[in-house]
XYZ file of N, CA, C and O in Angstrom:
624
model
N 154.954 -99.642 28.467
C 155.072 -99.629 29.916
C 156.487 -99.282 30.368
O 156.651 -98.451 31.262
N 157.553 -99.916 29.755
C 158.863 -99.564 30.049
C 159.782 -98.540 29.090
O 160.939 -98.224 29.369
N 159.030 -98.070 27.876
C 159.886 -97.106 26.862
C 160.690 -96.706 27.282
O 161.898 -96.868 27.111
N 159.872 -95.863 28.170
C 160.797 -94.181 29.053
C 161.742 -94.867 29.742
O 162.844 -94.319 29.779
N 161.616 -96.025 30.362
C 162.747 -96.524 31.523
C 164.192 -96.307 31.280
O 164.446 -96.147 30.086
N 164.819 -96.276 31.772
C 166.111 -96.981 31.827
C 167.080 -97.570 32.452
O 167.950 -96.823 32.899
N 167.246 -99.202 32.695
C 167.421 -100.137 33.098
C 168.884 -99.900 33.034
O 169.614 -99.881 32.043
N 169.275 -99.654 34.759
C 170.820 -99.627 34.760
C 171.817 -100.485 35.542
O 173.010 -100.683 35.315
N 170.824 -101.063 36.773
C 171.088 -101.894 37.184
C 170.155 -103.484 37.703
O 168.943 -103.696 37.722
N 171.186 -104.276 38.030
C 170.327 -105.478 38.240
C 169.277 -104.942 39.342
O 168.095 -105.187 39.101
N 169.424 -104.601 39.913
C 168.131 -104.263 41.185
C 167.136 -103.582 40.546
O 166.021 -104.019 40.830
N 167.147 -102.555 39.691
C 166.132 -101.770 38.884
C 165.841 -102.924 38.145
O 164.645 -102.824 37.872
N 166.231 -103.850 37.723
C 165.740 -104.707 36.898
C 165.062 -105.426 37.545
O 164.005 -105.654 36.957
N 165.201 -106.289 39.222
C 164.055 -106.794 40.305
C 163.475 -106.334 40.176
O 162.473 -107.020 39.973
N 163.177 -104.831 40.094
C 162.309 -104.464 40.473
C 161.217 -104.108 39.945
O 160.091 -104.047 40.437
N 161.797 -103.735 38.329
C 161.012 -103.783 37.500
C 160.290 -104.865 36.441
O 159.402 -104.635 35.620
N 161.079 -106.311 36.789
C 160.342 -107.262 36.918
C 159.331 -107.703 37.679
O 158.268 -108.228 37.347
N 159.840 -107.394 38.912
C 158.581 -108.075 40.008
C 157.449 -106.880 39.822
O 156.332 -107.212 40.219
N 157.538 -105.814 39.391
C 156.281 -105.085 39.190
C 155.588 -105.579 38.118
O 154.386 -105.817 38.236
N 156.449 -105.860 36.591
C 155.717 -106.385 35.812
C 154.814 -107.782 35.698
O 153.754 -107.840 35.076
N 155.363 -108.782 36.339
C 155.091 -110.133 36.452
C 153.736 -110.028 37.727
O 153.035 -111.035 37.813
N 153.482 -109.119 38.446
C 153.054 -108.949 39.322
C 151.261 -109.341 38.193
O 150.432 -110.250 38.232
N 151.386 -108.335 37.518
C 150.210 -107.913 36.900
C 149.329 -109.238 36.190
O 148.184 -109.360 35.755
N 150.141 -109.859 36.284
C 149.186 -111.584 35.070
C 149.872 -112.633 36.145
O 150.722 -112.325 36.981
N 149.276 -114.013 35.918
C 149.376 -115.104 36.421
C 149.472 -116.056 35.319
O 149.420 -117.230 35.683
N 149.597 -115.856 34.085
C 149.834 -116.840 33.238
C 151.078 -116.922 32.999
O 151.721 -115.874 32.934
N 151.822 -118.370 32.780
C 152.789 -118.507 33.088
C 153.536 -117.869 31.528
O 154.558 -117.183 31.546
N 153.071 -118.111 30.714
C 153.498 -117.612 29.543
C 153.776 -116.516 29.328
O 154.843 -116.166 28.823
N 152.798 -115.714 29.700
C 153.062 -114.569 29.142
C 153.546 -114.031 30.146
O 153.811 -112.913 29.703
N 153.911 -114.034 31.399
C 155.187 -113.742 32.756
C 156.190 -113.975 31.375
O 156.533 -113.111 30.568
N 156.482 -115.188 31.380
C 157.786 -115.674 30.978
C 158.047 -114.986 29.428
O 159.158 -114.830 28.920
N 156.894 -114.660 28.886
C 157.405 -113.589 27.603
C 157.556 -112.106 28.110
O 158.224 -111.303 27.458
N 156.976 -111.779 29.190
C 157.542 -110.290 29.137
C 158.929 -110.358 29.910
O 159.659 -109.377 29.769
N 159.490 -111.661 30.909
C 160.542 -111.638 31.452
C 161.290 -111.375 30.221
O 161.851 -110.296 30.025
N 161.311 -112.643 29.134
C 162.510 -112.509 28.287
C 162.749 -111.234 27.829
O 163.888 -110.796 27.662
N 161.650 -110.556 27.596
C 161.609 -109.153 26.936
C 161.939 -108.320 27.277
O 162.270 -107.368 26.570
N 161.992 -108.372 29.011
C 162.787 -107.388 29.456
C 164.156 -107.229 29.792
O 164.800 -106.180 29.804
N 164.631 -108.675 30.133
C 165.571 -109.056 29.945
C 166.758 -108.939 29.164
O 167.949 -108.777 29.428
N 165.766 -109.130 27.635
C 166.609 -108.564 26.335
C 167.173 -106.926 26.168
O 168.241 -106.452 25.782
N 165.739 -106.260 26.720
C 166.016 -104.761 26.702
C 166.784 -104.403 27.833
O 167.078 -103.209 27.887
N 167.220 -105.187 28.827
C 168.071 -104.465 29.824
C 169.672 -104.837 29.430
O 170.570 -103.998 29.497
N 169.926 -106.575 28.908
C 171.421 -106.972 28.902
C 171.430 -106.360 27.729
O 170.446 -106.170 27.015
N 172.894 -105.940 27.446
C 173.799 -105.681 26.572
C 174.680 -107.385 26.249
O 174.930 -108.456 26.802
N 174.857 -106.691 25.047
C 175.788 -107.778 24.642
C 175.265 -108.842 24.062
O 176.160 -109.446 23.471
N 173.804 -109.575 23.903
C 173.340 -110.451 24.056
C 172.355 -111.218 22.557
O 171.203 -110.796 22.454
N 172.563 -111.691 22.079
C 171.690 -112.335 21.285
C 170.937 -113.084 20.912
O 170.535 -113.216 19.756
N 170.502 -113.957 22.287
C 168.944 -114.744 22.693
C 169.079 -115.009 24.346
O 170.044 -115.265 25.066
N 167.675 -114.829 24.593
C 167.585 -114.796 25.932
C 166.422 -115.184 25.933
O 165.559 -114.485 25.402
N 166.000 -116.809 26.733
C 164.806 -117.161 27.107
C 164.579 -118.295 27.631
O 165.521 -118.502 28.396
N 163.707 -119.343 27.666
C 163.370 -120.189 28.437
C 163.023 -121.338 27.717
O 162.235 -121.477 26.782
N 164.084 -122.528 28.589
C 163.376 -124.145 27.737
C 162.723 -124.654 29.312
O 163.100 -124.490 30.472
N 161.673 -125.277 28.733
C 160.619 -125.623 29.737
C 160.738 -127.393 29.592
O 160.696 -128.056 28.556
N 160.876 -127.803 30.815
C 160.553 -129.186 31.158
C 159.418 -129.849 30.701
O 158.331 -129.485 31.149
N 159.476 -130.872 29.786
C 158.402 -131.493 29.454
C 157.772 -133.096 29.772
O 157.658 -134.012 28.957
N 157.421 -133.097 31.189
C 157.464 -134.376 31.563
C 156.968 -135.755 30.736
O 157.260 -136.924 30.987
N 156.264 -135.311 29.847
C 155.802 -136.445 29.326
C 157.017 -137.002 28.318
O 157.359 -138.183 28.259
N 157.493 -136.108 27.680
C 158.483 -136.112 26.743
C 159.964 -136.453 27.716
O 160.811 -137.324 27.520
N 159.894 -135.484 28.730
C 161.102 -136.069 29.538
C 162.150 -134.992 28.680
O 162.948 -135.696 28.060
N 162.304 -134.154 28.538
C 163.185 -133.162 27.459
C 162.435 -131.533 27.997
O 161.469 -131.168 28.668
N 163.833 -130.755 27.042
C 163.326 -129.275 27.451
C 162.995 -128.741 26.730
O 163.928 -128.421 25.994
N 162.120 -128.386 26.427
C 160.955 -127.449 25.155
C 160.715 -126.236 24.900
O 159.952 -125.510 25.538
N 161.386 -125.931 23.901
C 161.345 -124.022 23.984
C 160.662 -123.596 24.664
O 159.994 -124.403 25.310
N 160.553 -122.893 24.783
C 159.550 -121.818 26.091
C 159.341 -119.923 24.994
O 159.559 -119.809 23.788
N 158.902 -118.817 25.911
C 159.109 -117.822 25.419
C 160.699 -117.470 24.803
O 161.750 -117.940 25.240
N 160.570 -116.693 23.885
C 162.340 -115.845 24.164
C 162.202 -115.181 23.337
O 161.380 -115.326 22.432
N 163.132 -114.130 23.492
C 163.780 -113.029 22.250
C 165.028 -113.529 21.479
O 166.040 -114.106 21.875
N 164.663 -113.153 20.348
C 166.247 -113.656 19.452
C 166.023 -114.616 18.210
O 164.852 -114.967 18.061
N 166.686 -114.966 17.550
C 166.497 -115.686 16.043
C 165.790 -116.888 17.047
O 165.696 -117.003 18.269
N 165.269 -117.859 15.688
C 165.003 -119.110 15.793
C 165.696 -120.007 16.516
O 166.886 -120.097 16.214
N 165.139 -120.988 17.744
C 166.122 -121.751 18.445
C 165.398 -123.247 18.036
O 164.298 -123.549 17.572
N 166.671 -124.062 18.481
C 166.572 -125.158 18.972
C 164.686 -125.250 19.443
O 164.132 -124.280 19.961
N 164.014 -126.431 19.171
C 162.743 -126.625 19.899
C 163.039 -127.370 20.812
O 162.195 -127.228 21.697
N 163.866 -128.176 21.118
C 164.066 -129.787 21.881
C 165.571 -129.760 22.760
O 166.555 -129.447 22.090
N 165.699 -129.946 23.628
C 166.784 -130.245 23.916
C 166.897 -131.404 25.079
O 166.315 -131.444 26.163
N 167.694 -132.194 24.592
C 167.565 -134.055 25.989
C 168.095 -133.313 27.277
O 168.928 -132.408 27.271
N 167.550 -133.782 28.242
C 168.089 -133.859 30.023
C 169.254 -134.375 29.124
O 169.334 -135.082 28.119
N 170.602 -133.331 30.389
C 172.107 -133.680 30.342
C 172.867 -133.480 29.062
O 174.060 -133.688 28.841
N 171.674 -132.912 28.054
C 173.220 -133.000 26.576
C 173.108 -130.913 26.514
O 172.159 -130.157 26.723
N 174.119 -130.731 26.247
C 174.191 -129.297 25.957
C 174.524 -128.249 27.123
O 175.043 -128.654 28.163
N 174.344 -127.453 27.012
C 174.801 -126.516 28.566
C 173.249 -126.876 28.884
O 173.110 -127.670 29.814
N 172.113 -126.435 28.285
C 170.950 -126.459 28.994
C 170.679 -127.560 29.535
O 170.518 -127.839 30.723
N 170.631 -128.184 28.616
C 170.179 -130.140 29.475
C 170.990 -130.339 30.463
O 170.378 -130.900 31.372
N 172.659 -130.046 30.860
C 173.928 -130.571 31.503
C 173.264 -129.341 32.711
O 173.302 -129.838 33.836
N 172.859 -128.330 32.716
C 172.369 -126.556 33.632
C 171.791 -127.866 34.194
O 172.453 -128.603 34.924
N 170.078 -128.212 33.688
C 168.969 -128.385 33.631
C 169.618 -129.918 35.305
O 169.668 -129.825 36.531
N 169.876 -130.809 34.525
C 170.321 -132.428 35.405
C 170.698 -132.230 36.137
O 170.361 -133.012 37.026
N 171.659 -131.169 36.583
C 172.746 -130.674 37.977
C 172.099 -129.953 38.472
O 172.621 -129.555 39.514
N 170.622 -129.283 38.168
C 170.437 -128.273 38.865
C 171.672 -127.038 39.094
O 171.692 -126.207 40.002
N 172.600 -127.188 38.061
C 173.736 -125.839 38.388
C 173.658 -124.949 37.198
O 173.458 -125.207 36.011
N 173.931 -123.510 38.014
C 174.441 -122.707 37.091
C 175.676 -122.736 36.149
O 176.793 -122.867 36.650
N 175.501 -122.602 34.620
C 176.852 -122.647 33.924
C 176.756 -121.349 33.434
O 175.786 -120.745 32.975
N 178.286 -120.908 33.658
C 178.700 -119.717 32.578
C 180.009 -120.205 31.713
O 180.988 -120.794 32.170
N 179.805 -119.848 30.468
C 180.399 -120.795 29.494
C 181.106 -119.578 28.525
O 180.550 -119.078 27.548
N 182.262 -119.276 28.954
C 182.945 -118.092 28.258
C 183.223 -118.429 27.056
O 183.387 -117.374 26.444
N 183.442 -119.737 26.025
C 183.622 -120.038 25.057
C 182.743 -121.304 24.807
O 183.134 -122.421 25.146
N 181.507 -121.080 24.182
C 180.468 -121.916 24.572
C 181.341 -123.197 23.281
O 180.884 -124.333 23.406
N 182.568 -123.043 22.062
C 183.015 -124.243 21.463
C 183.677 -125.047 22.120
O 183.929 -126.200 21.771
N 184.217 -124.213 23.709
C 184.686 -125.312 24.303
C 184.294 -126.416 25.012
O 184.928 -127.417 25.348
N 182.815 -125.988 25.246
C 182.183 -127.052 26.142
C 181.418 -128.196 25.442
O 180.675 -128.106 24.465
N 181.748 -129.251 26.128
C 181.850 -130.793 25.726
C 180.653 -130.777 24.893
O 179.896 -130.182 25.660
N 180.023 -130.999 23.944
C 178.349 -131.444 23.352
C 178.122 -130.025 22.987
O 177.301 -129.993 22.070
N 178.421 -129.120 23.249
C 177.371 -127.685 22.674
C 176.451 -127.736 21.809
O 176.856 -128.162 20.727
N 175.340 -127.466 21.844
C 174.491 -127.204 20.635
C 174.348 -126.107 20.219
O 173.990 -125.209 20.981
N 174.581 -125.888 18.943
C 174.694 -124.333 18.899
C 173.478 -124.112 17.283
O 173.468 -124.285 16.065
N 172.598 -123.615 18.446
C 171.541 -123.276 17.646
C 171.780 -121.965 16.892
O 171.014 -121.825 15.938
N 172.498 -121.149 17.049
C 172.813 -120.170 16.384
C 174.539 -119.863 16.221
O 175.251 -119.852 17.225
N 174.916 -119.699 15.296
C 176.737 -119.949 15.280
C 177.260 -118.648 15.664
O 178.461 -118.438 15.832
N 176.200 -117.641 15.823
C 177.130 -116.344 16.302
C 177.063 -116.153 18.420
O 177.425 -115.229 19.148
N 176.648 -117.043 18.624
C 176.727 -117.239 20.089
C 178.120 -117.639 20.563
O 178.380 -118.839 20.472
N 178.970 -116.905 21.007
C 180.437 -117.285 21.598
C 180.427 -117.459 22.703
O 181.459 -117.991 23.111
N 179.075 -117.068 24.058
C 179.433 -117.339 25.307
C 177.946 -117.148 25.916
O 177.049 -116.584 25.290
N 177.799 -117.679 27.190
C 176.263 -118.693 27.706
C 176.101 -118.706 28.914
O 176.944 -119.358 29.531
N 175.130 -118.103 29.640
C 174.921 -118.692 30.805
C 174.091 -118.996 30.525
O 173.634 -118.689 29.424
N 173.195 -120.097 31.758
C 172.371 -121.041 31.836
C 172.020 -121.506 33.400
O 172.617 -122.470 33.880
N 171.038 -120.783 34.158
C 170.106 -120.978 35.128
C 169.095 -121.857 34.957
O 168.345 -121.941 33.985
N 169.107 -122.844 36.446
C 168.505 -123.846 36.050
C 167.058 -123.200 37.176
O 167.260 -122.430 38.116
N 165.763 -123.700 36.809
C 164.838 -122.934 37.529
C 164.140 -124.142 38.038
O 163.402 -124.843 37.346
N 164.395 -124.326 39.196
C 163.595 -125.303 40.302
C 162.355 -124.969 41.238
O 162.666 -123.919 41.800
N 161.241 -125.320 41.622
C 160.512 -124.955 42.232
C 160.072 -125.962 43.211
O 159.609 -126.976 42.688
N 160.100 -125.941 44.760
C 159.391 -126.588 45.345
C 160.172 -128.439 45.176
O 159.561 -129.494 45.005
N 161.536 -128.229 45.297
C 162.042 -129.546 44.428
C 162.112 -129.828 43.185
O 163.161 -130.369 42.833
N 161.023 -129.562 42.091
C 160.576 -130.004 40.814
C 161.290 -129.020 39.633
O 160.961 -127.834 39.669
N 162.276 -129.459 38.562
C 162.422 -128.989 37.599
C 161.197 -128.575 36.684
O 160.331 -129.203 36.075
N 161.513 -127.223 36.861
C 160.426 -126.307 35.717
C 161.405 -125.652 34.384
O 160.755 -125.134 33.476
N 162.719 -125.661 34.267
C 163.056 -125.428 33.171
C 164.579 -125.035 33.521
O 165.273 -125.598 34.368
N 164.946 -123.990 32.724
C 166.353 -123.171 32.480
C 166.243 -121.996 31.676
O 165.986 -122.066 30.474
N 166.434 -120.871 32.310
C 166.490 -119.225 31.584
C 168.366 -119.742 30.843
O 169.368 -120.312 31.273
N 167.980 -119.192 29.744
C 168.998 -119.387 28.707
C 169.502 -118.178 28.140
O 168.698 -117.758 27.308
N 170.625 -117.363 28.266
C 171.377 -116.500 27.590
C 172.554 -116.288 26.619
O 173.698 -116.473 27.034
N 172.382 -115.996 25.640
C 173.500 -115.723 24.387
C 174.181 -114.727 24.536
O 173.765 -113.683 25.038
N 175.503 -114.952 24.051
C 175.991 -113.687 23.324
C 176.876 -113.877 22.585
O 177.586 -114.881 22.634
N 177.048 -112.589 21.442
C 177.830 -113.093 20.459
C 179.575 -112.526 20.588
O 180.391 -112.234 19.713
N 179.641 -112.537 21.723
C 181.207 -111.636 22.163
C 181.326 -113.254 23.353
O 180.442 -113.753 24.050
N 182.871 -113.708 23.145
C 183.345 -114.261 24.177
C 183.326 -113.555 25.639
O 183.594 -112.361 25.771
N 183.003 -114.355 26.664
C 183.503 -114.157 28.127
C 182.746 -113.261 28.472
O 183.211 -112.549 29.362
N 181.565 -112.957 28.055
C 180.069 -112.105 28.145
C 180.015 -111.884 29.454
O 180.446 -110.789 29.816
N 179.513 -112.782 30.465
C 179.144 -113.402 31.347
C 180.153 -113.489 32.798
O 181.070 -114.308 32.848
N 179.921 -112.748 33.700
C 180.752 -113.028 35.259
C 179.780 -113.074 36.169
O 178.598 -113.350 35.966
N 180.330 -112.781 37.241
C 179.839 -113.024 38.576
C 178.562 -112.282 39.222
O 177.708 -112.546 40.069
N 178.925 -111.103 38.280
C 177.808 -109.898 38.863
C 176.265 -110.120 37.799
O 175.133 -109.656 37.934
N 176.753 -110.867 36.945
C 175.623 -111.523 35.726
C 174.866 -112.615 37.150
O 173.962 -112.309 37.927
N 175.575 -113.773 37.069
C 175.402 -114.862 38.337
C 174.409 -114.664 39.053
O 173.233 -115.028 39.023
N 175.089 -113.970 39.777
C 174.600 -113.018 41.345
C 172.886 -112.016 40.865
O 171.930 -111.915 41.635
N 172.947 -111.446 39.512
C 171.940 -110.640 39.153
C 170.948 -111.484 38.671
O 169.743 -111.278 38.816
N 171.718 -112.954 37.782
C 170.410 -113.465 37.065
C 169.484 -114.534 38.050
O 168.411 -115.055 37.746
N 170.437 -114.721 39.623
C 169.864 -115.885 40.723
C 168.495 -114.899 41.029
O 167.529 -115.266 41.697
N 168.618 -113.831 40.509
C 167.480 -113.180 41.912
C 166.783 -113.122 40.603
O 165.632 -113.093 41.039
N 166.699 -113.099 39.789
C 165.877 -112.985 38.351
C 164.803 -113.968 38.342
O 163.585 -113.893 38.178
N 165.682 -114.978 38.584
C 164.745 -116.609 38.619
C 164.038 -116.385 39.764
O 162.857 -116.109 39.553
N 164.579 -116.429 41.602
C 164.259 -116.151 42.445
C 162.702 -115.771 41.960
O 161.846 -116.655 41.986
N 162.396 -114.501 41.543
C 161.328 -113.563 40.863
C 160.633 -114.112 40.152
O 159.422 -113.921 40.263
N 161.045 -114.834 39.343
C 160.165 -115.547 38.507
C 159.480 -116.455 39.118
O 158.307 -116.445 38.745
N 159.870 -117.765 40.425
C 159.202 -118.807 40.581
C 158.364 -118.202 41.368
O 157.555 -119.011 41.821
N 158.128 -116.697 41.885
C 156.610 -116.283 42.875
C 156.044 -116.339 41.631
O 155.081 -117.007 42.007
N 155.766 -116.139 40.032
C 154.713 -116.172 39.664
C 153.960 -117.253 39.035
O 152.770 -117.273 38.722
N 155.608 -118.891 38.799
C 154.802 -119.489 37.683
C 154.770 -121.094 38.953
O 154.181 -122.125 38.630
């Protein structure tokens, strides 16, 4: 569907998300072709995907993603995701050894953002990004990945 494309900016990327996500209503497989496209549009990057809120458990639970093997579990408040996830805030983490608790499910990850995805009040998770180059991550990432999520909560 997207071979031929080529994804140059964040808005081509709205847009070619909200066309794709358009097509299914399952939340899964939205959230696996997000990561997927995701992966094929950022540069720089070496996992990109989603830990999902697990109320019974009370913790965040892998979700879809692209990239090596992660973490399955992660507690509300420990890690950038859990600490994203409790504040409801965005972190960008230019040297992810500097930040307090890191979990570093993969050791070639040097820098992180972390969108926390709220719906309707209710924590539904955190879109999670790697990369293996320090200071990956600015403003125009921020600004591109708010409307990403934005996109995502019309479908799940």
């Amino acid at each position: 569907m997207f071979d031929n494309i080529a994804i140059q900016s964040y808005e081509e990327l709205h847009q070619a998300l909200d066309a794709l996500l358009e097509e299914d209503l399952n939340v899964t497989a939205n959230l696996a072709n997000a990561s997927a496209l995701l992966d094929h549009f950022l540069e720089n990057i070496n996992w990109v995907g989603f830990y999902l809120f697990d109320e019974d458990k009370e913790q965040l639970i892998l979700g879809p993603f692209q990239g090596k093997p992660a973490c399955t579990t992660i507690e509300v408040g420990k890690g950038v995701c859990g600490t994203a996830y409790r504040g409801n805030d965005i972190f960008i983490v230019d040297d992810v050894n500097e930040f307090p608790g890191h979990i570093a499910c993969d050791a070639n990850s040097k820098s992180e953002i972390v969108l926390p995805i709220y719906k309707d009040g209710k924590g539904i998770g955190v879109l999670d990004i790697d990369s293996p180059i320090y200071e990956r991550f600015d403003e125009k990432d921020r600004v591109g990945l708010i409307k990403v999520v934005e996109i995502i909560k019309k479908y799940i």
